[in-house]
Amino acid sequence: MYEIYLDRLFFLNFSLDLLLLLAVKWTLGRTATRTRLLLSATAAATGYCLLLLYTGSIRLKNLWGFGILSVGMTLGAFGYGNPGLFLDSLLTLYGYSCALGGGLLLLRKRVPGFFDRYALSGSLLIALGFVLTGRGIARRMSRRRKQKVYPVTLELSGKRWEMAGFLDTGNGLRDPVLGKPVSVLNAALSREIQEKMQPQQLMVIPYRTVGTEQGIFYAARVEKLWVYTEGETKCVTDALVAFSDRELDHSNRFQLLLHPEILE
């Protein structure tokens, strides 16, 4: 007869669920706050523990475990959005779950002694390696989405500006104090927005170009920055935007150089 420790079972399922949700987030570039990810993983782990205590119909347990918990976890973490986005998230979650579960079962058969002694830590270590590998693959795939122009909305002091943003993989500008990524506005919009601001809202950020030119940008923290990608809206709060005295594109196809981490 086996002894089941619900606290360890809950921790294991919570950790695996959280790692799976992170894998979906990184792979599809979905927007999800840490709070939503943690709450979704907690709810799913709680549901699994309750399901283990249920002694009724096997079909009902399978429906709950493979259907309702997965759907709820996806909705809780990423919301619904639209049918296509939701289905992509759900199927990606199923794919990662099957791959991770199959890998753990295979390793358990090949090295049973290790799993008998280190079931919890071994499972988490393998799951972490699995997800980090998936993240690396997702990052390489995400480079294909870059070097594109996206519609952008910027909100500052209750006012909004519409513009086009170019995702510049060469933009490495950061706030030297906080280390946060900084996007750069062109001269025309910079003048327009700065006229609506108070001097105390500005900060100074040093920069250096590829040609070793050095200087400073005036910058500001904007309340929200929306980037509208294919099928999804990315909203960044407290984003940093620098004000340039130069036009960024002579044909005016875009007015903002987006930092590459904005869409990660």
Short mmCIF file of C-alpha atoms in Angstrom, two decimals:
data_model
loop_
_atom_site.label_atom_id
_atom_site.label_comp_id
_atom_site.label_asym_id
_atom_site.label_seq_id
_atom_site.Cartn_x
_atom_site.Cartn_y
_atom_site.Cartn_z
CA MET A 1 0.00 0.00 0.00
CA TYR A 2 1.33 3.41 -1.02
CA GLU A 3 1.45 6.49 1.18
CA ILE A 4 0.60 9.77 -0.53
CA TYR A 5 1.84 13.04 0.90
CA LEU A 6 -0.56 15.69 -0.34
CA ASP A 7 1.79 18.56 0.46
CA ARG A 8 4.57 17.09 -1.70
CA LEU A 9 2.08 16.15 -4.41
CA PHE A 10 0.68 19.69 -4.42
CA PHE A 11 4.15 21.24 -4.61
CA LEU A 12 5.19 18.95 -7.46
CA ASN A 13 2.05 19.65 -9.50
CA PHE A 14 2.21 23.37 -8.79
CA SER A 15 5.83 23.52 -9.96
CA LEU A 16 5.19 21.47 -13.10
CA ASP A 17 2.07 23.46 -13.98
CA LEU A 18 3.94 26.74 -13.54
CA LEU A 19 6.80 25.53 -15.74
CA LEU A 20 4.35 24.39 -18.42
CA LEU A 21 2.57 27.76 -18.40
CA LEU A 22 5.91 29.53 -18.71
CA ALA A 23 6.77 27.30 -21.67
CA VAL A 24 3.51 28.26 -23.40
CA LYS A 25 4.10 31.94 -22.63
CA TRP A 26 7.62 31.94 -24.05
CA THR A 27 6.80 29.80 -27.08
CA LEU A 28 3.78 31.80 -28.25
CA GLY A 29 4.87 35.17 -26.87
CA ARG A 30 1.66 35.41 -24.86
CA THR A 31 1.13 38.14 -22.28
CA ALA A 32 0.62 36.91 -18.71
CA THR A 33 1.42 38.52 -15.38
CA ARG A 34 3.26 36.64 -12.67
CA THR A 35 0.16 36.82 -10.48
CA ARG A 36 -2.03 35.14 -13.11
CA LEU A 37 0.57 32.44 -13.73
CA LEU A 38 0.96 31.70 -10.02
CA LEU A 39 -2.79 31.68 -9.34
CA SER A 40 -3.48 29.43 -12.33
CA ALA A 41 -0.79 26.95 -11.30
CA THR A 42 -2.10 26.99 -7.71
CA ALA A 43 -5.69 26.36 -8.80
CA ALA A 44 -4.64 23.54 -11.14
CA ALA A 45 -2.51 21.85 -8.46
CA THR A 46 -5.36 22.14 -5.95
CA GLY A 47 -7.78 20.64 -8.46
CA TYR A 48 -5.43 17.73 -9.11
CA CYS A 49 -5.11 16.96 -5.40
CA LEU A 50 -8.89 17.05 -5.00
CA LEU A 51 -9.21 14.82 -8.04
CA LEU A 52 -6.90 12.28 -6.43
CA LEU A 53 -9.24 12.05 -3.44
CA TYR A 54 -12.26 11.47 -5.68
CA THR A 55 -13.19 7.77 -5.89
CA GLY A 56 -16.01 7.97 -8.42
CA SER A 57 -16.17 7.52 -12.20
CA ILE A 58 -12.85 7.12 -14.04
CA ARG A 59 -14.33 8.87 -17.08
CA LEU A 60 -15.28 11.85 -14.96
CA LYS A 61 -11.78 11.97 -13.47
CA ASN A 62 -10.23 11.90 -16.94
CA LEU A 63 -12.59 14.62 -18.17
CA TRP A 64 -11.73 16.76 -15.17
CA GLY A 65 -8.00 16.11 -15.31
CA PHE A 66 -7.38 16.33 -19.06
CA GLY A 67 -10.15 18.74 -19.96
CA ILE A 68 -11.46 21.11 -17.33
CA LEU A 69 -8.19 21.64 -15.45
CA SER A 70 -6.21 22.33 -18.65
CA VAL A 71 -8.85 24.68 -20.06
CA GLY A 72 -9.15 26.51 -16.74
CA MET A 73 -5.38 26.79 -16.40
CA THR A 74 -5.10 28.27 -19.89
CA LEU A 75 -7.94 30.73 -19.36
CA GLY A 76 -6.63 31.76 -15.96
CA ALA A 77 -3.12 32.46 -17.20
CA PHE A 78 -3.71 33.96 -20.64
CA GLY A 79 -7.39 34.85 -20.82
CA TYR A 80 -9.55 34.03 -23.84
CA GLY A 81 -8.51 36.70 -26.36
CA ASN A 82 -10.05 35.11 -29.42
CA PRO A 83 -10.75 31.47 -30.45
CA GLY A 84 -7.51 31.14 -32.41
CA LEU A 85 -5.26 32.43 -29.64
CA PHE A 86 -7.02 30.36 -26.99
CA LEU A 87 -6.80 27.18 -29.07
CA ASP A 88 -3.11 27.80 -29.82
CA SER A 89 -2.40 28.21 -26.10
CA LEU A 90 -4.40 25.13 -25.12
CA LEU A 91 -2.88 22.87 -27.78
CA THR A 92 0.63 24.09 -26.94
CA LEU A 93 -0.03 23.32 -23.28
CA TYR A 94 -1.23 19.81 -24.22
CA GLY A 95 1.83 19.31 -26.43
CA TYR A 96 4.29 20.31 -23.74
CA SER A 97 2.40 18.23 -21.13
CA CYS A 98 2.51 15.10 -23.31
CA ALA A 99 6.18 15.59 -24.19
CA LEU A 100 7.19 16.23 -20.58
CA GLY A 101 5.07 13.38 -19.21
CA GLY A 102 6.39 10.95 -21.83
CA GLY A 103 9.96 12.00 -21.15
CA LEU A 104 9.58 11.53 -17.40
CA LEU A 105 8.01 8.07 -17.86
CA LEU A 106 10.79 7.02 -20.23
CA LEU A 107 13.51 8.15 -17.84
CA ARG A 108 11.74 6.49 -14.94
CA LYS A 109 11.91 3.17 -16.79
CA ARG A 110 15.53 3.64 -17.81
CA VAL A 111 16.85 4.86 -14.44
CA PRO A 112 14.33 3.66 -11.86
CA GLY A 113 16.74 3.87 -8.93
CA PHE A 114 17.23 7.60 -9.40
CA PHE A 115 13.51 8.31 -9.44
CA ASP A 116 12.89 6.09 -6.44
CA ARG A 117 15.32 8.14 -4.37
CA TYR A 118 14.83 11.59 -5.90
CA ALA A 119 11.30 11.54 -7.29
CA LEU A 120 10.44 15.14 -6.44
CA SER A 121 13.74 16.89 -7.08
CA GLY A 122 14.49 14.71 -10.13
CA SER A 123 11.15 15.46 -11.77
CA LEU A 124 11.51 19.18 -11.17
CA LEU A 125 15.08 19.25 -12.43
CA ILE A 126 14.18 17.44 -15.63
CA ALA A 127 11.09 19.61 -16.13
CA LEU A 128 13.17 22.76 -15.65
CA GLY A 129 15.72 21.59 -18.21
CA PHE A 130 12.90 20.69 -20.59
CA VAL A 131 11.27 24.12 -20.29
CA LEU A 132 14.56 26.04 -20.56
CA THR A 133 15.35 24.11 -23.73
CA GLY A 134 11.92 25.02 -25.06
CA ARG A 135 12.54 28.64 -24.17
CA GLY A 136 15.79 28.64 -26.11
CA ILE A 137 14.04 27.20 -29.16
CA ALA A 138 11.22 29.73 -28.79
CA ARG A 139 13.68 32.61 -28.64
CA ARG A 140 15.35 31.48 -31.86
CA MET A 141 11.95 31.18 -33.51
CA SER A 142 10.90 34.59 -32.22
CA ARG A 143 13.73 36.23 -34.16
CA ARG A 144 11.70 35.56 -37.29
CA ARG A 145 9.04 37.92 -35.95
CA LYS A 146 11.51 40.70 -35.45
CA GLN A 147 12.61 43.47 -37.81
CA LYS A 148 8.93 44.31 -38.36
CA VAL A 149 6.82 47.42 -38.05
CA TYR A 150 3.87 47.25 -35.63
CA PRO A 151 1.09 49.68 -34.67
CA VAL A 152 1.85 51.18 -31.25
CA THR A 153 -0.15 53.22 -28.75
CA LEU A 154 1.64 55.22 -26.08
CA GLU A 155 -0.10 56.61 -22.97
CA LEU A 156 1.52 59.36 -20.93
CA SER A 157 -0.17 61.65 -18.38
CA GLY A 158 -3.59 60.48 -19.47
CA LYS A 159 -2.99 61.28 -23.17
CA ARG A 160 -2.51 58.77 -25.97
CA TRP A 161 -0.46 58.88 -29.15
CA GLU A 162 -0.74 56.49 -32.09
CA MET A 163 2.37 55.61 -34.07
CA ALA A 164 4.26 52.85 -35.88
CA GLY A 165 7.05 51.05 -34.04
CA PHE A 166 10.00 49.28 -35.64
CA LEU A 167 11.30 46.32 -33.64
CA ASP A 168 15.03 47.04 -33.74
CA THR A 169 17.19 44.07 -32.74
CA GLY A 170 20.18 46.41 -32.59
CA ASN A 171 18.62 48.61 -29.92
CA GLY A 172 20.48 47.82 -26.70
CA LEU A 173 19.60 51.04 -24.89
CA ARG A 174 18.88 50.59 -21.18
CA ASP A 175 18.34 52.66 -18.09
CA PRO A 176 21.77 52.48 -16.38
CA VAL A 177 20.19 52.45 -12.91
CA LEU A 178 17.28 50.02 -13.24
CA GLY A 179 18.51 48.11 -16.28
CA LYS A 180 15.12 48.46 -17.99
CA PRO A 181 14.96 48.47 -21.82
CA VAL A 182 14.38 51.83 -23.50
CA SER A 183 12.57 52.50 -26.79
CA VAL A 184 13.34 55.66 -28.81
CA LEU A 185 10.89 58.19 -30.31
CA ASN A 186 11.63 60.27 -33.41
CA ALA A 187 12.17 64.03 -33.28
CA ALA A 188 8.67 65.13 -34.34
CA LEU A 189 6.81 63.05 -31.77
CA SER A 190 9.44 63.78 -29.14
CA ARG A 191 8.81 67.51 -29.45
CA GLU A 192 5.03 67.05 -29.43
CA ILE A 193 5.03 64.85 -26.33
CA GLN A 194 7.62 66.85 -24.39
CA GLU A 195 5.48 69.99 -24.81
CA LYS A 196 2.78 68.22 -22.75
CA MET A 197 5.16 67.22 -19.97
CA GLN A 198 6.53 68.78 -16.80
CA PRO A 199 10.34 69.01 -16.39
CA GLN A 200 10.24 66.77 -13.32
CA GLN A 201 8.87 63.93 -15.45
CA LEU A 202 12.09 63.73 -17.46
CA MET A 203 15.16 61.64 -16.76
CA VAL A 204 18.54 61.41 -18.46
CA ILE A 205 19.85 58.25 -20.15
CA PRO A 206 23.36 58.10 -21.66
CA TYR A 207 23.89 56.33 -24.97
CA ARG A 208 26.65 55.25 -27.30
CA THR A 209 26.13 54.43 -30.98
CA VAL A 210 27.92 51.81 -33.06
CA GLY A 211 30.26 54.50 -34.33
CA THR A 212 31.23 55.27 -30.69
CA GLU A 213 29.27 58.56 -30.71
CA GLN A 214 28.23 59.36 -27.16
CA GLY A 215 25.50 61.55 -25.77
CA ILE A 216 22.41 61.68 -23.59
CA PHE A 217 18.70 61.22 -24.22
CA TYR A 218 15.95 62.81 -22.23
CA ALA A 219 13.47 60.06 -21.42
CA ALA A 220 10.25 59.44 -19.54
CA ARG A 221 8.38 56.57 -17.99
CA VAL A 222 5.05 56.09 -19.80
CA GLU A 223 2.04 54.58 -18.08
CA LYS A 224 1.33 52.07 -20.83
CA LEU A 225 2.76 51.03 -24.17
CA TRP A 226 0.64 48.83 -26.43
CA VAL A 227 2.18 46.93 -29.34
CA TYR A 228 -0.29 45.28 -31.74
CA THR A 229 1.28 42.16 -33.21
CA GLU A 230 -0.34 39.50 -35.36
CA GLY A 231 -3.40 38.34 -33.43
CA GLU A 232 -2.31 39.70 -30.04
CA THR A 233 -1.89 42.93 -28.14
CA LYS A 234 1.18 43.31 -25.93
CA CYS A 235 0.75 45.87 -23.12
CA VAL A 236 3.84 47.03 -21.22
CA THR A 237 3.36 49.15 -18.10
CA ASP A 238 5.94 51.69 -16.90
CA ALA A 239 7.86 51.43 -20.17
CA LEU A 240 10.77 53.79 -20.75
CA VAL A 241 10.80 55.96 -23.87
CA ALA A 242 13.69 58.22 -24.92
CA PHE A 243 13.20 61.45 -26.91
CA SER A 244 15.46 61.76 -29.93
CA ASP A 245 16.29 64.98 -31.80
CA ARG A 246 16.56 63.05 -35.07
CA GLU A 247 14.12 61.48 -37.48
CA LEU A 248 14.45 57.70 -37.37
CA ASP A 249 13.28 56.92 -40.90
CA HIS A 250 13.38 59.28 -43.88
CA SER A 251 10.26 57.70 -45.40
CA ASN A 252 8.47 58.01 -42.02
CA ARG A 253 7.37 54.35 -42.04
CA PHE A 254 7.85 54.28 -38.27
CA GLN A 255 8.23 56.81 -35.47
CA LEU A 256 9.44 54.58 -32.62
CA LEU A 257 12.39 52.21 -32.29
CA LEU A 258 11.12 49.40 -30.08
CA HIS A 259 13.56 47.63 -27.81
CA PRO A 260 13.70 43.90 -28.77
CA GLU A 261 12.75 42.82 -25.22
CA ILE A 262 9.37 44.55 -25.53
CA LEU A 263 7.86 41.53 -27.29
CA GLU A 264 9.53 38.83 -25.20
#
